[in-house]
PDB file of C-alpha atoms in Angstrom:
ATOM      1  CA  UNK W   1     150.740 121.189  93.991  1.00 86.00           C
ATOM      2  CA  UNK W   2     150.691 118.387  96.652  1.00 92.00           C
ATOM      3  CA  UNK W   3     151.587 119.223  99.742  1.00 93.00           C
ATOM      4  CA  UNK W   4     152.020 116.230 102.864  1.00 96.00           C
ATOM      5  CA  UNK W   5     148.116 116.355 104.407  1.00 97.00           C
ATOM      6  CA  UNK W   6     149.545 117.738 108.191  1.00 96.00           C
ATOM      7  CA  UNK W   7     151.034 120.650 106.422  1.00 96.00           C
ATOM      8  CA  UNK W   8     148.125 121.825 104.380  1.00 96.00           C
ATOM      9  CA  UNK W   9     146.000 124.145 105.874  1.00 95.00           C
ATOM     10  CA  UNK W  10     143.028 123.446 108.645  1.00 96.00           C
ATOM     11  CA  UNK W  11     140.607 125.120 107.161  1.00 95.00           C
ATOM     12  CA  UNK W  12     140.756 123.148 103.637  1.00 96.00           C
ATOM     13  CA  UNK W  13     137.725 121.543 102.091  1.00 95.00           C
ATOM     14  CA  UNK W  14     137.693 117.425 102.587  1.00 97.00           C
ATOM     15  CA  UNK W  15     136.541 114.736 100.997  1.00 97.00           C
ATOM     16  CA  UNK W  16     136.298 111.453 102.573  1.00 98.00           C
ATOM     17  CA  UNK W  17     136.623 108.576 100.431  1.00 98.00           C
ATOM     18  CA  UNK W  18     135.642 105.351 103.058  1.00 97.00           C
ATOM     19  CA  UNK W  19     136.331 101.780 101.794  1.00 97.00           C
ATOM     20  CA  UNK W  20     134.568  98.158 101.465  1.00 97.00           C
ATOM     21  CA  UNK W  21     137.298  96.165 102.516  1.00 96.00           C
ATOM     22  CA  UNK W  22     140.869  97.327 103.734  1.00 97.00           C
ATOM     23  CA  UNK W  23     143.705  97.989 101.454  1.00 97.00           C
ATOM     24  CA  UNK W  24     146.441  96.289 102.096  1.00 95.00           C
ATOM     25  CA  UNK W  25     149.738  96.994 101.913  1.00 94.00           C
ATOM     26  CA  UNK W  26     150.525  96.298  98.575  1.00 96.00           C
ATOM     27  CA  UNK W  27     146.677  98.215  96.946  1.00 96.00           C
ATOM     28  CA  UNK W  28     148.088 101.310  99.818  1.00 97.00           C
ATOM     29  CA  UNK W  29     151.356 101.863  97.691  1.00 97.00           C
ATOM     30  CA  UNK W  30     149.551 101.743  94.525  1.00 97.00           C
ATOM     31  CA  UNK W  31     147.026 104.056  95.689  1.00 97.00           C
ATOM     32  CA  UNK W  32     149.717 106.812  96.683  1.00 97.00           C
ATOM     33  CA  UNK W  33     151.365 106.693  93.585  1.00 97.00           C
ATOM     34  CA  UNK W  34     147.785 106.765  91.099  1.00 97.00           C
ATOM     35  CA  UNK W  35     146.643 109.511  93.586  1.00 97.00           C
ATOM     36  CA  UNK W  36     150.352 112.140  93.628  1.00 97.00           C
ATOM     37  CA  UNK W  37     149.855 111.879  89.988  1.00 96.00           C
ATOM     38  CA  UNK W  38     146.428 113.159  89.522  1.00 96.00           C
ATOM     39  CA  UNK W  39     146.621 115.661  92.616  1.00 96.00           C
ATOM     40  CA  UNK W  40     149.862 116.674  90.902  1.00 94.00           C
ATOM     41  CA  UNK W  41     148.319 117.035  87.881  1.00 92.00           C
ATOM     42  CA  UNK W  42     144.892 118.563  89.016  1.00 92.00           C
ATOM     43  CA  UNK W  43     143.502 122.206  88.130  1.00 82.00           C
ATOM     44  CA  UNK W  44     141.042 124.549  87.819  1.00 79.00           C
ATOM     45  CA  UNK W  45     140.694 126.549  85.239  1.00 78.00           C
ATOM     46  CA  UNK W  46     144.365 126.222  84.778  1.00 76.00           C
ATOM     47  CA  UNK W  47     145.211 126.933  87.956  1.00 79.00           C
ATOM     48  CA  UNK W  48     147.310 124.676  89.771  1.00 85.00           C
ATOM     49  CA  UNK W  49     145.141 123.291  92.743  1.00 88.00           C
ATOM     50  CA  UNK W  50     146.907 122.590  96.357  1.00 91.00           C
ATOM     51  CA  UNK W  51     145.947 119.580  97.479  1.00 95.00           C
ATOM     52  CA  UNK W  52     147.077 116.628  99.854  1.00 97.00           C
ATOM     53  CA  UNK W  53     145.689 113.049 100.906  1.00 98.00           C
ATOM     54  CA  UNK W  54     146.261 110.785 103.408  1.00 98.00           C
ATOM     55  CA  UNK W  55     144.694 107.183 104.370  1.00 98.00           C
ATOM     56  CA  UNK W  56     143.923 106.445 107.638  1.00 97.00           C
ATOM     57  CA  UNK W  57     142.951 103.022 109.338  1.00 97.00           C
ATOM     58  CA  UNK W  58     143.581 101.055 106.291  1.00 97.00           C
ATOM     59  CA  UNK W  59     139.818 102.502 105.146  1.00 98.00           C
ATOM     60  CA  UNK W  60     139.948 106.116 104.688  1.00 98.00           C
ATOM     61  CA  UNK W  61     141.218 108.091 101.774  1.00 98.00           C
ATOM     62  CA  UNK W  62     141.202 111.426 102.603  1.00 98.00           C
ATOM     63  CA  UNK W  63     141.591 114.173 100.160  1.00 97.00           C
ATOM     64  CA  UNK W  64     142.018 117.749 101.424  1.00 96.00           C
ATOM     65  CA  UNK W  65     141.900 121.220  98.879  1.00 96.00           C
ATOM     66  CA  UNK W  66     143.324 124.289 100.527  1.00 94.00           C
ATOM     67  CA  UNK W  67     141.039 127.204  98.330  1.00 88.00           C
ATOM     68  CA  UNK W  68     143.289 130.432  99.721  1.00 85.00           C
ATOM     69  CA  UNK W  69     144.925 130.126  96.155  1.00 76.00           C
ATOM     70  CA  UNK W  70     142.607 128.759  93.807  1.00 75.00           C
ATOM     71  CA  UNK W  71     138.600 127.204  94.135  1.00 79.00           C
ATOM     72  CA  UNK W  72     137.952 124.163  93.020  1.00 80.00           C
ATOM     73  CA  UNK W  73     135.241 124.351  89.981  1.00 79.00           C
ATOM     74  CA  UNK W  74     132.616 121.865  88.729  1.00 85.00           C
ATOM     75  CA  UNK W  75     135.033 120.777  86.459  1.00 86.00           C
ATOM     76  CA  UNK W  76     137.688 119.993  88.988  1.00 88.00           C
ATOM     77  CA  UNK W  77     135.250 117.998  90.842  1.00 91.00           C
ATOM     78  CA  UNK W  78     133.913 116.210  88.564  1.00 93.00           C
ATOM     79  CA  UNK W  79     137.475 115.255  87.699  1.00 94.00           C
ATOM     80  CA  UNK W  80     138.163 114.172  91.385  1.00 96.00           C
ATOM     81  CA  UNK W  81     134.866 112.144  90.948  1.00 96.00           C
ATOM     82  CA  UNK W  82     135.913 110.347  87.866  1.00 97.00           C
ATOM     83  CA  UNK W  83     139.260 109.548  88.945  1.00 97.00           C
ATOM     84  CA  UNK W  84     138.192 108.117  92.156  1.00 98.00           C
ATOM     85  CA  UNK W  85     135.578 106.113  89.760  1.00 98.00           C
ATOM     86  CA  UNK W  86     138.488 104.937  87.989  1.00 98.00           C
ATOM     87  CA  UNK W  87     140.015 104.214  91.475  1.00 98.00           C
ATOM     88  CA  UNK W  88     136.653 102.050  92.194  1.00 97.00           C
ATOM     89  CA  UNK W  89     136.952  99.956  88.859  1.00 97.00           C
ATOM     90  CA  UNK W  90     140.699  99.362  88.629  1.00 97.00           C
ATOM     91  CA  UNK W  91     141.101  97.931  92.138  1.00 97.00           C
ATOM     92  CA  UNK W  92     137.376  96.511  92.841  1.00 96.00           C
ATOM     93  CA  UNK W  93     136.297  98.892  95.564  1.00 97.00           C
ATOM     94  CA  UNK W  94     133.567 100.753  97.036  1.00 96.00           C
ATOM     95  CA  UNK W  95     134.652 104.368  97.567  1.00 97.00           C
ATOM     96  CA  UNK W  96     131.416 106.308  96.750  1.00 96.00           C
ATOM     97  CA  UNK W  97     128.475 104.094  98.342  1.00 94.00           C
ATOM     98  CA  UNK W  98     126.613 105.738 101.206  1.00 91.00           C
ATOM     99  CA  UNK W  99     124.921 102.930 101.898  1.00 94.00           C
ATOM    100  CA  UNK W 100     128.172 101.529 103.543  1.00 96.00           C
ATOM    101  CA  UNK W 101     128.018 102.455 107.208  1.00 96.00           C
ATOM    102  CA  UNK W 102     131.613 102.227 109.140  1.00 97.00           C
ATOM    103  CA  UNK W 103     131.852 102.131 113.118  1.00 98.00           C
ATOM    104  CA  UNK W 104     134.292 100.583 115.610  1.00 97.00           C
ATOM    105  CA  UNK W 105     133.984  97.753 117.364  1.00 95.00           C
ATOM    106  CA  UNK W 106     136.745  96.928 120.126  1.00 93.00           C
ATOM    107  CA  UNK W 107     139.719  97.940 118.132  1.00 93.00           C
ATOM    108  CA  UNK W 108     138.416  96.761 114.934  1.00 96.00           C
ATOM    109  CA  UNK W 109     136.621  98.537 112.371  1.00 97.00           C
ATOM    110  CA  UNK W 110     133.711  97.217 110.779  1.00 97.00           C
ATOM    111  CA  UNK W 111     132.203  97.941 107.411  1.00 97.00           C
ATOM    112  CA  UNK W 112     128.763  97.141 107.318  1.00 97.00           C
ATOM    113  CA  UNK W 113     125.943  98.080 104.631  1.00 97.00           C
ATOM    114  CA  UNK W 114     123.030 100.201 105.523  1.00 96.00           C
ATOM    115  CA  UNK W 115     120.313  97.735 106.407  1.00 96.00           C
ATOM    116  CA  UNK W 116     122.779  95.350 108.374  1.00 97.00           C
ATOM    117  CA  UNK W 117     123.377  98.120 110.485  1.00 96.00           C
ATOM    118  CA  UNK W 118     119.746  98.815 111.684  1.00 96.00           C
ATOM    119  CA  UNK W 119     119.157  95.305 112.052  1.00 96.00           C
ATOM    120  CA  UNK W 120     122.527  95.684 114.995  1.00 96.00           C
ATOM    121  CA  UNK W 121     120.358  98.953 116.381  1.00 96.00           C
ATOM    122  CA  UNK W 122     117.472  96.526 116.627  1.00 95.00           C
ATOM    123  CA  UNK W 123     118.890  93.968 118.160  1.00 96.00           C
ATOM    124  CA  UNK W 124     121.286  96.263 120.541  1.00 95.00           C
ATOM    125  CA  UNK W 125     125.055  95.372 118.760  1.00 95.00           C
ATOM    126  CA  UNK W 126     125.467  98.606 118.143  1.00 97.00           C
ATOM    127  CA  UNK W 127     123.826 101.331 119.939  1.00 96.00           C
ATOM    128  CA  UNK W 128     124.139 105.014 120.385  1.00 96.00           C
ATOM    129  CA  UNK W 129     127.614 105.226 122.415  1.00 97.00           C
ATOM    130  CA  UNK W 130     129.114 102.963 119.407  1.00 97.00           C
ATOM    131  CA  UNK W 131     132.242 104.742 118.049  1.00 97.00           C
ATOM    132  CA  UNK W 132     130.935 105.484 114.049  1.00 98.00           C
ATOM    133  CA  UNK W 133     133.047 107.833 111.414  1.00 97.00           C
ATOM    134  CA  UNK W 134     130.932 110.829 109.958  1.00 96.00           C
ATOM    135  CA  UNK W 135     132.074 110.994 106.302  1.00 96.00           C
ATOM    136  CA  UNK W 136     130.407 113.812 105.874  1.00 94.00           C
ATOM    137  CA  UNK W 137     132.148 116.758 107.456  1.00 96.00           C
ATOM    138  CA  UNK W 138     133.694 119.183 104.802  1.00 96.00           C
ATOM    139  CA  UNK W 139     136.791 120.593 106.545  1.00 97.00           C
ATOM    140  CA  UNK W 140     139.638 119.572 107.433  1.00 97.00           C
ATOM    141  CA  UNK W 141     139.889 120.968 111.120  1.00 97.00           C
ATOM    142  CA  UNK W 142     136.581 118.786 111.541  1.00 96.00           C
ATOM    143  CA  UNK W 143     138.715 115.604 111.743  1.00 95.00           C
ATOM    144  CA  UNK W 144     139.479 115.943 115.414  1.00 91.00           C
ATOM    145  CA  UNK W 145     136.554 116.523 116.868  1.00 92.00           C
ATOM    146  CA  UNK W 146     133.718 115.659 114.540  1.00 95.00           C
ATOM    147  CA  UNK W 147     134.561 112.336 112.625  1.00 97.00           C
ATOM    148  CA  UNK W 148     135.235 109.489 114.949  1.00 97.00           C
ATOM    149  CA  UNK W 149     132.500 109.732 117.625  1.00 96.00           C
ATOM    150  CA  UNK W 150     129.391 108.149 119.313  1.00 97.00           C
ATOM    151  CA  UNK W 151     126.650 107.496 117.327  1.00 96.00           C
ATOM    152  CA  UNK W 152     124.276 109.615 119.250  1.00 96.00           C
ATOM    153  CA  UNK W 153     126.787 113.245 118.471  1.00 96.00           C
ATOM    154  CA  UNK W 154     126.461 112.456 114.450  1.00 95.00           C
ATOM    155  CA  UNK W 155     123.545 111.886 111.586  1.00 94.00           C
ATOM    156  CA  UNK W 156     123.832 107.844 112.684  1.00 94.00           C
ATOM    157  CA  UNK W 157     121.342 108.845 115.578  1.00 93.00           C
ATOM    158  CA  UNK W 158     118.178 109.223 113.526  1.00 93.00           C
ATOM    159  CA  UNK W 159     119.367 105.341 113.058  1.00 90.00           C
ATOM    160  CA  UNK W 160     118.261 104.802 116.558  1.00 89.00           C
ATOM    161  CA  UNK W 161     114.622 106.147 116.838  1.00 81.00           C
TER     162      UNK W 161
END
């Protein structure tokens, strides 16, 4: 069952999904509709899963799994995997690469890959009070206090020694 992503519950398991290049308007509608299908349609072990997603800044496909009713399995991840795979090919985007690092600068957010970020360490663009987004917290009640911040509160710091 999908459920809209404020009303499912705080304490569900996340995945963040972060982007190459921002979707658009147009790639944003598509994306809802491809992604209600397969949450609708998503399960574990027959189970019907309750999920929700939301994109934020144009970058970030969130995907949220409340487990009070029913874990996901291997199986239902690895189906969440191959679909957003599928998202990857059908659209031409990056969804899954680590090696994409995203931060703010000013109002804008920037997209940059690994190496081009240590270079901006190194030569002081970016430094340990820049805004980055820490894909890798698991819960949903993380997102207000442990995504967005500065470099030096997140795994980007060992960046800066």
């Amino acid at each position: 069952m999908v459920v809209r992503f404020d009303d499912i519950s705080d304490e569900s398991k996340l995945w963040i999904y972060q982007s190459n290049r921002p979707f658009k308007d147009e790639l944003i509608n598509s994306l809802e509709k491809k992604i209600s299908q397969f949450l609708s349609s998503w399960t574990s072990h027959g189970s019907e899963l309750n999920s929700a997603f939301t994109i934020k800044y144009n970058f970030f496909l969130f995907i949220a799994l409340d487990e009070n009713n029913s874990n996901a399995t291997g199986c239902s991840i690895d189906k969440l995997m191959s679909f957003i795979k599928m998202l990857e090919k059908e659209y031409g985007l990056r969804l899954l690469d680590r090696f994409d690092i995203s931060y703010r600068k000013g109002s804008d957010i920037i997209i940059d890959r690994l190496n081009d970020f240590k270079k901006k360490v190194l030569t002081k663009e970016v430094n340990e009070n820049t805004i980055v987004f820490n894909n890798l917290i698991k819960f949903k009640k993380d997102m207000t206090q442990n995504w967005e911040l500065c470099a030096k509160d997140s795994w980007h710091q060992q960046l800066f020694k």
